[in-house]
PDB file of C-alpha atoms in Angstrom:
ATOM      1  CA  MET T   1       2.891 -27.509   8.995  1.00  0.00           C
ATOM      2  CA  GLN T   2       2.485 -23.842   8.077  1.00  0.00           C
ATOM      3  CA  GLU T   3      -0.488 -22.175   9.686  1.00  0.00           C
ATOM      4  CA  LYS T   4      -3.153 -21.015   7.268  1.00  0.00           C
ATOM      5  CA  ILE T   5      -3.140 -17.224   7.227  1.00  0.00           C
ATOM      6  CA  SER T   6      -4.929 -15.684   4.279  1.00  0.00           C
ATOM      7  CA  ILE T   7      -4.338 -12.396   2.515  1.00  0.00           C
ATOM      8  CA  SER T   8      -6.493 -10.448   0.084  1.00  0.00           C
ATOM      9  CA  VAL T   9      -4.342  -8.777  -2.577  1.00  0.00           C
ATOM     10  CA  ILE T  10      -6.198  -5.933  -4.285  1.00  0.00           C
ATOM     11  CA  THR T  11      -5.110  -4.382  -7.583  1.00  0.00           C
ATOM     12  CA  VAL T  12      -6.816  -1.167  -8.684  1.00  0.00           C
ATOM     13  CA  CYS T  13      -6.329  -0.077 -12.285  1.00  0.00           C
ATOM     14  CA  TYR T  14      -7.675   2.126 -15.045  1.00  0.00           C
ATOM     15  CA  ASN T  15      -6.257   2.196 -18.576  1.00  0.00           C
ATOM     16  CA  ALA T  16      -2.987   0.853 -17.204  1.00  0.00           C
ATOM     17  CA  ALA T  17      -2.303  -2.025 -19.604  1.00  0.00           C
ATOM     18  CA  LYS T  18       1.328  -0.946 -20.029  1.00  0.00           C
ATOM     19  CA  GLU T  19       2.112  -1.503 -16.340  1.00  0.00           C
ATOM     20  CA  LEU T  20      -0.557  -4.008 -15.382  1.00  0.00           C
ATOM     21  CA  ARG T  21       1.030  -7.183 -16.728  1.00  0.00           C
ATOM     22  CA  HIS T  22       3.942  -6.910 -14.304  1.00  0.00           C
ATOM     23  CA  THR T  23       1.529  -6.792 -11.369  1.00  0.00           C
ATOM     24  CA  LEU T  24      -0.735  -9.597 -12.573  1.00  0.00           C
ATOM     25  CA  GLN T  25       2.272 -11.817 -13.245  1.00  0.00           C
ATOM     26  CA  SER T  26       3.803 -11.039  -9.864  1.00  0.00           C
ATOM     27  CA  VAL T  27       0.663 -12.034  -7.968  1.00  0.00           C
ATOM     28  CA  ALA T  28       0.148 -15.124 -10.156  1.00  0.00           C
ATOM     29  CA  SER T  29       3.722 -16.264  -9.497  1.00  0.00           C
ATOM     30  CA  GLN T  30       3.456 -16.137  -5.692  1.00  0.00           C
ATOM     31  CA  THR T  31       4.137 -19.553  -4.182  1.00  0.00           C
ATOM     32  CA  TYR T  32       1.949 -18.805  -1.163  1.00  0.00           C
ATOM     33  CA  PRO T  33      -1.392 -20.599  -1.626  1.00  0.00           C
ATOM     34  CA  HIS T  34      -3.729 -18.631   0.655  1.00  0.00           C
ATOM     35  CA  ILE T  35      -4.293 -15.587  -1.548  1.00  0.00           C
ATOM     36  CA  GLN T  36      -7.578 -14.011  -2.558  1.00  0.00           C
ATOM     37  CA  TYR T  37      -6.791 -11.881  -5.607  1.00  0.00           C
ATOM     38  CA  ILE T  38      -9.184  -9.028  -6.366  1.00  0.00           C
ATOM     39  CA  VAL T  39      -8.838  -6.769  -9.408  1.00  0.00           C
ATOM     40  CA  VAL T  40     -10.887  -3.564  -9.490  1.00  0.00           C
ATOM     41  CA  ASP T  41     -10.861  -2.009 -12.949  1.00  0.00           C
ATOM     42  CA  GLY T  42     -12.492   1.347 -13.596  1.00  0.00           C
ATOM     43  CA  ALA T  43     -14.087   0.265 -16.901  1.00  0.00           C
ATOM     44  CA  SER T  44     -10.842   0.629 -18.858  1.00  0.00           C
ATOM     45  CA  THR T  45     -11.030   1.460 -22.559  1.00  0.00           C
ATOM     46  CA  ASP T  46      -7.506   0.256 -23.416  1.00  0.00           C
ATOM     47  CA  SER T  47      -6.439  -3.395 -23.544  1.00  0.00           C
ATOM     48  CA  SER T  48      -6.486  -3.856 -19.748  1.00  0.00           C
ATOM     49  CA  LEU T  49      -9.516  -6.155 -19.715  1.00  0.00           C
ATOM     50  CA  GLU T  50      -8.051  -8.406 -22.418  1.00  0.00           C
ATOM     51  CA  LEU T  51      -4.875  -8.628 -20.372  1.00  0.00           C
ATOM     52  CA  ILE T  52      -6.820  -9.390 -17.202  1.00  0.00           C
ATOM     53  CA  LYS T  53      -8.582 -12.234 -19.008  1.00  0.00           C
ATOM     54  CA  GLU T  54      -5.190 -13.854 -19.638  1.00  0.00           C
ATOM     55  CA  TYR T  55      -4.831 -14.180 -15.857  1.00  0.00           C
ATOM     56  CA  GLN T  56      -8.445 -15.023 -15.055  1.00  0.00           C
ATOM     57  CA  THR T  57      -7.530 -18.366 -13.471  1.00  0.00           C
ATOM     58  CA  ASP T  58      -5.394 -16.477 -10.928  1.00  0.00           C
ATOM     59  CA  ILE T  59      -8.028 -13.820 -10.183  1.00  0.00           C
ATOM     60  CA  ASP T  60     -10.709 -14.667  -7.640  1.00  0.00           C
ATOM     61  CA  LEU T  61     -12.860 -11.616  -8.223  1.00  0.00           C
ATOM     62  CA  LEU T  62     -12.952  -8.998 -10.983  1.00  0.00           C
ATOM     63  CA  ILE T  63     -14.934  -5.778 -10.678  1.00  0.00           C
ATOM     64  CA  SER T  64     -15.000  -3.653 -13.830  1.00  0.00           C
ATOM     65  CA  GLU T  65     -17.209  -0.575 -13.668  1.00  0.00           C
ATOM     66  CA  PRO T  66     -16.837   3.203 -13.516  1.00  0.00           C
ATOM     67  CA  ASP T  67     -15.697   4.654 -10.214  1.00  0.00           C
ATOM     68  CA  SER T  68     -15.065   8.038  -8.633  1.00  0.00           C
ATOM     69  CA  GLY T  69     -11.305   7.666  -8.471  1.00  0.00           C
ATOM     70  CA  ILE T  70      -8.597   5.430  -7.072  1.00  0.00           C
ATOM     71  CA  TYR T  71      -9.783   5.480  -3.457  1.00  0.00           C
ATOM     72  CA  ASP T  72     -13.379   4.723  -4.431  1.00  0.00           C
ATOM     73  CA  ALA T  73     -12.033   1.719  -6.343  1.00  0.00           C
ATOM     74  CA  MET T  74      -9.974   0.650  -3.334  1.00  0.00           C
ATOM     75  CA  ASN T  75     -13.090   0.806  -1.166  1.00  0.00           C
ATOM     76  CA  LYS T  76     -14.803  -1.595  -3.561  1.00  0.00           C
ATOM     77  CA  GLY T  77     -11.914  -4.002  -3.039  1.00  0.00           C
ATOM     78  CA  ILE T  78     -12.141  -3.698   0.744  1.00  0.00           C
ATOM     79  CA  LYS T  79     -15.873  -4.426   0.628  1.00  0.00           C
ATOM     80  CA  VAL T  80     -15.385  -7.864  -0.969  1.00  0.00           C
ATOM     81  CA  ALA T  81     -12.105  -8.862   0.723  1.00  0.00           C
ATOM     82  CA  THR T  82     -12.159 -11.935   2.952  1.00  0.00           C
ATOM     83  CA  GLY T  83      -8.481 -12.468   3.899  1.00  0.00           C
ATOM     84  CA  ASP T  84      -6.962 -12.159   7.352  1.00  0.00           C
ATOM     85  CA  TYR T  85      -4.806  -9.364   5.921  1.00  0.00           C
ATOM     86  CA  LEU T  86      -5.145  -6.842   3.095  1.00  0.00           C
ATOM     87  CA  CYS T  87      -2.500  -5.752   0.611  1.00  0.00           C
ATOM     88  CA  PHE T  88      -2.898  -3.138  -2.129  1.00  0.00           C
ATOM     89  CA  MET T  89      -0.703  -3.862  -5.137  1.00  0.00           C
ATOM     90  CA  ASN T  90      -1.515  -1.327  -7.827  1.00  0.00           C
ATOM     91  CA  ALA T  91      -0.741  -1.475 -11.533  1.00  0.00           C
ATOM     92  CA  GLY T  92       3.027  -1.400 -12.012  1.00  0.00           C
ATOM     93  CA  ASP T  93       3.862  -2.510  -8.470  1.00  0.00           C
ATOM     94  CA  THR T  94       5.069  -6.036  -7.746  1.00  0.00           C
ATOM     95  CA  PHE T  95       6.063  -8.306  -4.903  1.00  0.00           C
ATOM     96  CA  HIS T  96       9.810  -8.383  -4.480  1.00  0.00           C
ATOM     97  CA  SER T  97      10.075 -12.080  -5.380  1.00  0.00           C
ATOM     98  CA  PRO T  98       7.795 -15.072  -6.093  1.00  0.00           C
ATOM     99  CA  THR T  99       8.357 -16.283  -2.509  1.00  0.00           C
ATOM    100  CA  THR T 100       7.709 -12.953  -0.776  1.00  0.00           C
ATOM    101  CA  LEU T 101       4.392 -13.923   0.809  1.00  0.00           C
ATOM    102  CA  ALA T 102       5.492 -17.491   1.596  1.00  0.00           C
ATOM    103  CA  ASP T 103       8.648 -16.231   3.311  1.00  0.00           C
ATOM    104  CA  LEU T 104       6.703 -13.542   5.146  1.00  0.00           C
ATOM    105  CA  PHE T 105       3.924 -15.716   6.531  1.00  0.00           C
ATOM    106  CA  ALA T 106       6.401 -18.394   7.580  1.00  0.00           C
ATOM    107  CA  GLN T 107       7.372 -15.844  10.252  1.00  0.00           C
ATOM    108  CA  ILE T 108       3.835 -15.096  11.448  1.00  0.00           C
ATOM    109  CA  HIS T 109       2.034 -16.998  14.185  1.00  0.00           C
ATOM    110  CA  ARG T 110      -1.149 -16.477  16.153  1.00  0.00           C
ATOM    111  CA  PRO T 111      -2.133 -14.300  17.871  1.00  0.00           C
ATOM    112  CA  LEU T 112      -1.789 -12.312  14.682  1.00  0.00           C
ATOM    113  CA  PRO T 113      -0.168  -8.866  14.741  1.00  0.00           C
ATOM    114  CA  ASP T 114      -2.464  -6.020  13.730  1.00  0.00           C
ATOM    115  CA  VAL T 115      -0.112  -4.744  11.029  1.00  0.00           C
ATOM    116  CA  ILE T 116       2.726  -6.448   9.164  1.00  0.00           C
ATOM    117  CA  TYR T 117       5.126  -4.170   7.309  1.00  0.00           C
ATOM    118  CA  GLY T 118       8.433  -4.136   5.478  1.00  0.00           C
ATOM    119  CA  GLU T 119      10.763  -2.303   3.136  1.00  0.00           C
ATOM    120  CA  THR T 120      10.222  -1.136  -0.443  1.00  0.00           C
ATOM    121  CA  ASN T 121      12.546  -0.828  -3.421  1.00  0.00           C
ATOM    122  CA  ILE T 122      11.966   1.743  -6.166  1.00  0.00           C
ATOM    123  CA  VAL T 123      12.127   0.398  -9.731  1.00  0.00           C
ATOM    124  CA  ASP T 124      11.704   1.882 -13.196  1.00  0.00           C
ATOM    125  CA  GLU T 125       9.275   0.778 -15.912  1.00  0.00           C
ATOM    126  CA  SER T 126      11.723  -1.933 -17.027  1.00  0.00           C
ATOM    127  CA  ARG T 127      11.746  -3.294 -13.451  1.00  0.00           C
ATOM    128  CA  HIS T 128      15.344  -2.200 -12.942  1.00  0.00           C
ATOM    129  CA  PHE T 129      16.274  -1.387  -9.371  1.00  0.00           C
ATOM    130  CA  LEU T 130      16.784   2.340  -8.817  1.00  0.00           C
ATOM    131  CA  ARG T 131      17.199   2.718  -5.045  1.00  0.00           C
ATOM    132  CA  PRO T 132      15.709   1.749  -1.714  1.00  0.00           C
ATOM    133  CA  ARG T 133      12.812   3.905  -0.629  1.00  0.00           C
ATOM    134  CA  ARG T 134      14.151   7.102   0.948  1.00  0.00           C
ATOM    135  CA  LEU T 135      12.363   6.705   4.290  1.00  0.00           C
ATOM    136  CA  LYS T 136      13.355   3.593   6.201  1.00  0.00           C
ATOM    137  CA  THR T 137      10.770   1.719   8.182  1.00  0.00           C
ATOM    138  CA  PRO T 138      11.032   2.128  11.967  1.00  0.00           C
ATOM    139  CA  GLN T 139      11.905  -0.875  14.087  1.00  0.00           C
ATOM    140  CA  GLN T 140       8.539  -0.514  15.812  1.00  0.00           C
ATOM    141  CA  LEU T 141       5.755   1.119  13.802  1.00  0.00           C
ATOM    142  CA  THR T 142       3.257   3.142  15.843  1.00  0.00           C
ATOM    143  CA  TYR T 143       0.638   5.826  15.317  1.00  0.00           C
ATOM    144  CA  LEU T 144       3.275   8.471  16.058  1.00  0.00           C
ATOM    145  CA  SER T 145       5.754   7.101  13.502  1.00  0.00           C
ATOM    146  CA  PHE T 146       4.080   9.028  10.678  1.00  0.00           C
ATOM    147  CA  LEU T 147       5.140  12.303  12.277  1.00  0.00           C
ATOM    148  CA  SER T 148       8.369  11.557  10.388  1.00  0.00           C
ATOM    149  CA  GLY T 149       6.466  11.185   7.099  1.00  0.00           C
ATOM    150  CA  MET T 150       4.993   8.095   5.470  1.00  0.00           C
ATOM    151  CA  VAL T 151       7.693   5.800   6.807  1.00  0.00           C
ATOM    152  CA  VAL T 152       6.084   2.677   5.333  1.00  0.00           C
ATOM    153  CA  CYS T 153       5.025   2.426   1.710  1.00  0.00           C
ATOM    154  CA  HIS T 154       1.304   1.770   1.298  1.00  0.00           C
ATOM    155  CA  GLN T 155       2.059  -1.396  -0.736  1.00  0.00           C
ATOM    156  CA  SER T 156       4.272  -2.793   2.051  1.00  0.00           C
ATOM    157  CA  PHE T 157       1.706  -2.196   4.801  1.00  0.00           C
ATOM    158  CA  TYR T 158      -0.496  -5.228   5.485  1.00  0.00           C
ATOM    159  CA  PRO T 159      -3.200  -4.574   8.102  1.00  0.00           C
ATOM    160  CA  ARG T 160      -5.593  -7.102   9.540  1.00  0.00           C
ATOM    161  CA  ARG T 161      -8.887  -6.859   7.702  1.00  0.00           C
ATOM    162  CA  ALA T 162     -10.774  -6.534  10.998  1.00  0.00           C
ATOM    163  CA  LEU T 163      -9.082  -3.142  11.564  1.00  0.00           C
ATOM    164  CA  VAL T 164      -9.469  -1.785   8.044  1.00  0.00           C
ATOM    165  CA  PRO T 165     -11.728   1.245   7.468  1.00  0.00           C
ATOM    166  CA  TYR T 166     -12.811   2.586   4.109  1.00  0.00           C
ATOM    167  CA  TYR T 167     -10.718   5.323   2.508  1.00  0.00           C
ATOM    168  CA  ASN T 168     -11.859   8.896   3.091  1.00  0.00           C
ATOM    169  CA  LEU T 169     -12.961  10.107  -0.346  1.00  0.00           C
ATOM    170  CA  THR T 170     -12.587  13.770   0.587  1.00  0.00           C
ATOM    171  CA  TYR T 171      -8.836  13.271   0.044  1.00  0.00           C
ATOM    172  CA  ARG T 172      -7.919  12.882  -3.625  1.00  0.00           C
ATOM    173  CA  PHE T 173      -4.181  12.162  -3.429  1.00  0.00           C
ATOM    174  CA  SER T 174      -3.181  11.146   0.117  1.00  0.00           C
ATOM    175  CA  SER T 175      -6.097   9.195   1.530  1.00  0.00           C
ATOM    176  CA  ASP T 176      -3.714   6.238   1.930  1.00  0.00           C
ATOM    177  CA  PHE T 177      -1.749   8.302   4.475  1.00  0.00           C
ATOM    178  CA  ASP T 178      -4.943   8.945   6.461  1.00  0.00           C
ATOM    179  CA  TRP T 179      -5.988   5.284   6.056  1.00  0.00           C
ATOM    180  CA  CYS T 180      -2.743   3.982   7.540  1.00  0.00           C
ATOM    181  CA  LEU T 181      -3.019   6.392  10.473  1.00  0.00           C
ATOM    182  CA  ASN T 182      -6.596   5.334  11.183  1.00  0.00           C
ATOM    183  CA  ILE T 183      -5.437   1.717  11.316  1.00  0.00           C
ATOM    184  CA  LEU T 184      -2.405   2.451  13.484  1.00  0.00           C
ATOM    185  CA  ALA T 185      -4.601   4.396  15.909  1.00  0.00           C
ATOM    186  CA  LYS T 186      -6.381   1.099  16.638  1.00  0.00           C
ATOM    187  CA  ALA T 187      -3.398  -1.257  16.359  1.00  0.00           C
ATOM    188  CA  THR T 188      -1.856  -2.721  19.499  1.00  0.00           C
ATOM    189  CA  GLN T 189       0.860  -4.849  17.875  1.00  0.00           C
ATOM    190  CA  THR T 190       2.817  -4.274  14.673  1.00  0.00           C
ATOM    191  CA  TYR T 191       5.391  -6.599  13.144  1.00  0.00           C
ATOM    192  CA  ASN T 192       8.485  -5.552  11.198  1.00  0.00           C
ATOM    193  CA  SER T 193       9.212  -8.347   8.727  1.00  0.00           C
ATOM    194  CA  GLN T 194      12.767  -7.066   8.071  1.00  0.00           C
ATOM    195  CA  MET T 195      12.081  -7.950   4.413  1.00  0.00           C
ATOM    196  CA  VAL T 196      11.805  -6.044   1.162  1.00  0.00           C
ATOM    197  CA  LEU T 197       8.174  -6.764   0.345  1.00  0.00           C
ATOM    198  CA  THR T 198       7.479  -4.555  -2.668  1.00  0.00           C
ATOM    199  CA  ASP T 199       9.095  -3.231  -5.809  1.00  0.00           C
ATOM    200  CA  TYR T 200       7.339   0.098  -6.290  1.00  0.00           C
ATOM    201  CA  LEU T 201       7.051   1.771  -9.687  1.00  0.00           C
ATOM    202  CA  ALA T 202       8.681   5.188  -9.430  1.00  0.00           C
ATOM    203  CA  GLU T 203       5.897   7.212 -11.067  1.00  0.00           C
ATOM    204  CA  GLY T 204       2.458   7.047  -9.483  1.00  0.00           C
ATOM    205  CA  THR T 205      -0.648   9.157  -8.917  1.00  0.00           C
ATOM    206  CA  THR T 206       0.792  10.762  -5.797  1.00  0.00           C
ATOM    207  CA  THR T 207       4.157  11.580  -7.362  1.00  0.00           C
ATOM    208  CA  ARG T 208       2.438  13.091 -10.409  1.00  0.00           C
ATOM    209  CA  ASN T 209       0.483  15.385  -8.077  1.00  0.00           C
ATOM    210  CA  HIS T 210       3.232  16.007  -5.554  1.00  0.00           C
ATOM    211  CA  ARG T 211       2.297  19.523  -4.415  1.00  0.00           C
ATOM    212  CA  ALA T 212      -1.397  18.724  -3.972  1.00  0.00           C
ATOM    213  CA  SER T 213      -0.454  15.546  -2.134  1.00  0.00           C
ATOM    214  CA  LEU T 214       1.758  17.435   0.318  1.00  0.00           C
ATOM    215  CA  LYS T 215      -1.027  19.913   1.057  1.00  0.00           C
ATOM    216  CA  GLU T 216      -3.403  17.054   1.775  1.00  0.00           C
ATOM    217  CA  ARG T 217      -0.873  15.364   4.026  1.00  0.00           C
ATOM    218  CA  PHE T 218      -0.514  18.554   6.034  1.00  0.00           C
ATOM    219  CA  ARG T 219      -4.302  18.614   6.532  1.00  0.00           C
ATOM    220  CA  ILE T 220      -4.309  14.945   7.494  1.00  0.00           C
ATOM    221  CA  MET T 221      -1.484  15.351   9.989  1.00  0.00           C
ATOM    222  CA  THR T 222      -3.199  18.359  11.532  1.00  0.00           C
ATOM    223  CA  HIS T 223      -6.360  16.293  11.934  1.00  0.00           C
ATOM    224  CA  HIS T 224      -4.525  13.406  13.599  1.00  0.00           C
ATOM    225  CA  TYR T 225      -1.762  15.154  15.546  1.00  0.00           C
ATOM    226  CA  GLY T 226      -2.871  18.746  15.999  1.00  0.00           C
ATOM    227  CA  TRP T 227      -1.424  21.919  14.536  1.00  0.00           C
ATOM    228  CA  LEU T 228       1.645  22.280  16.780  1.00  0.00           C
ATOM    229  CA  LYS T 229       3.014  18.768  16.275  1.00  0.00           C
ATOM    230  CA  THR T 230       2.338  19.047  12.547  1.00  0.00           C
ATOM    231  CA  PHE T 231       4.148  22.389  12.322  1.00  0.00           C
ATOM    232  CA  LEU T 232       7.158  21.046  14.235  1.00  0.00           C
ATOM    233  CA  ALA T 233       7.225  17.932  12.046  1.00  0.00           C
ATOM    234  CA  HIS T 234       7.294  20.048   8.890  1.00  0.00           C
ATOM    235  CA  PHE T 235      10.025  22.236  10.358  1.00  0.00           C
ATOM    236  CA  TYR T 236      12.018  19.027  10.814  1.00  0.00           C
ATOM    237  CA  PHE T 237      11.210  17.974   7.218  1.00  0.00           C
ATOM    238  CA  ALA T 238      12.608  21.295   5.974  1.00  0.00           C
ATOM    239  CA  LEU T 239      15.811  20.888   7.973  1.00  0.00           C
ATOM    240  CA  ARG T 240      16.188  17.304   6.763  1.00  0.00           C
ATOM    241  CA  SER T 241      15.804  18.450   3.180  1.00  0.00           C
ATOM    242  CA  LEU T 242      18.421  21.183   3.605  1.00  0.00           C
ATOM    243  CA  VAL T 243      20.928  18.772   5.127  1.00  0.00           C
ATOM    244  CA  LYS T 244      20.483  16.341   2.246  1.00  0.00           C
TER     245      LYS T 244
END
């Protein structure tokens, strides 16, 4: 008998009706039964709320009110989450298959690892596969792994709720990078699922604000690793880019 391990899946959206259906349908189609599904909508003025109502039987909690941005909305989701693990699946992103969570948690036994992670595929708006994510996940994810960049996609990073802090709202574009590092700083055991967990929509908030995001990441890395390690890491990034 499969052990009951619960997960809170949180979808944050604002005027994203075009992409949102894919995400709602993906969560609704999961065969794994122990899911708390939370949707945090920023008081959308498009047809998002009508679409959400179509899936109301699959949604455990809906919050629809103005917020101060994506990370403020994510914090609202964290506040009401009750699962053993948390997963952020934003509008346009989907689980790789209907059995993703069932297949994943069939591997997991107590004592629970602090972070479960896996691979990510990049897809277009029609859900067509484009490529694997450029950075591969490390065999063993640690606090120092992010010196090589964000080696695990935020949507394929499932931390134990007990370790989860709120997002730092002083970062507008890369607070997820800081959030993952804060969790990994406390984690003692991480688990590589060796699975593709997420199909990630190619265009997102961070990619639309790429330069600002990179500047924030530099600040975040300096805060966590110090200036010298951050400088050397970015020197390596530059060399890697030239080689490619």
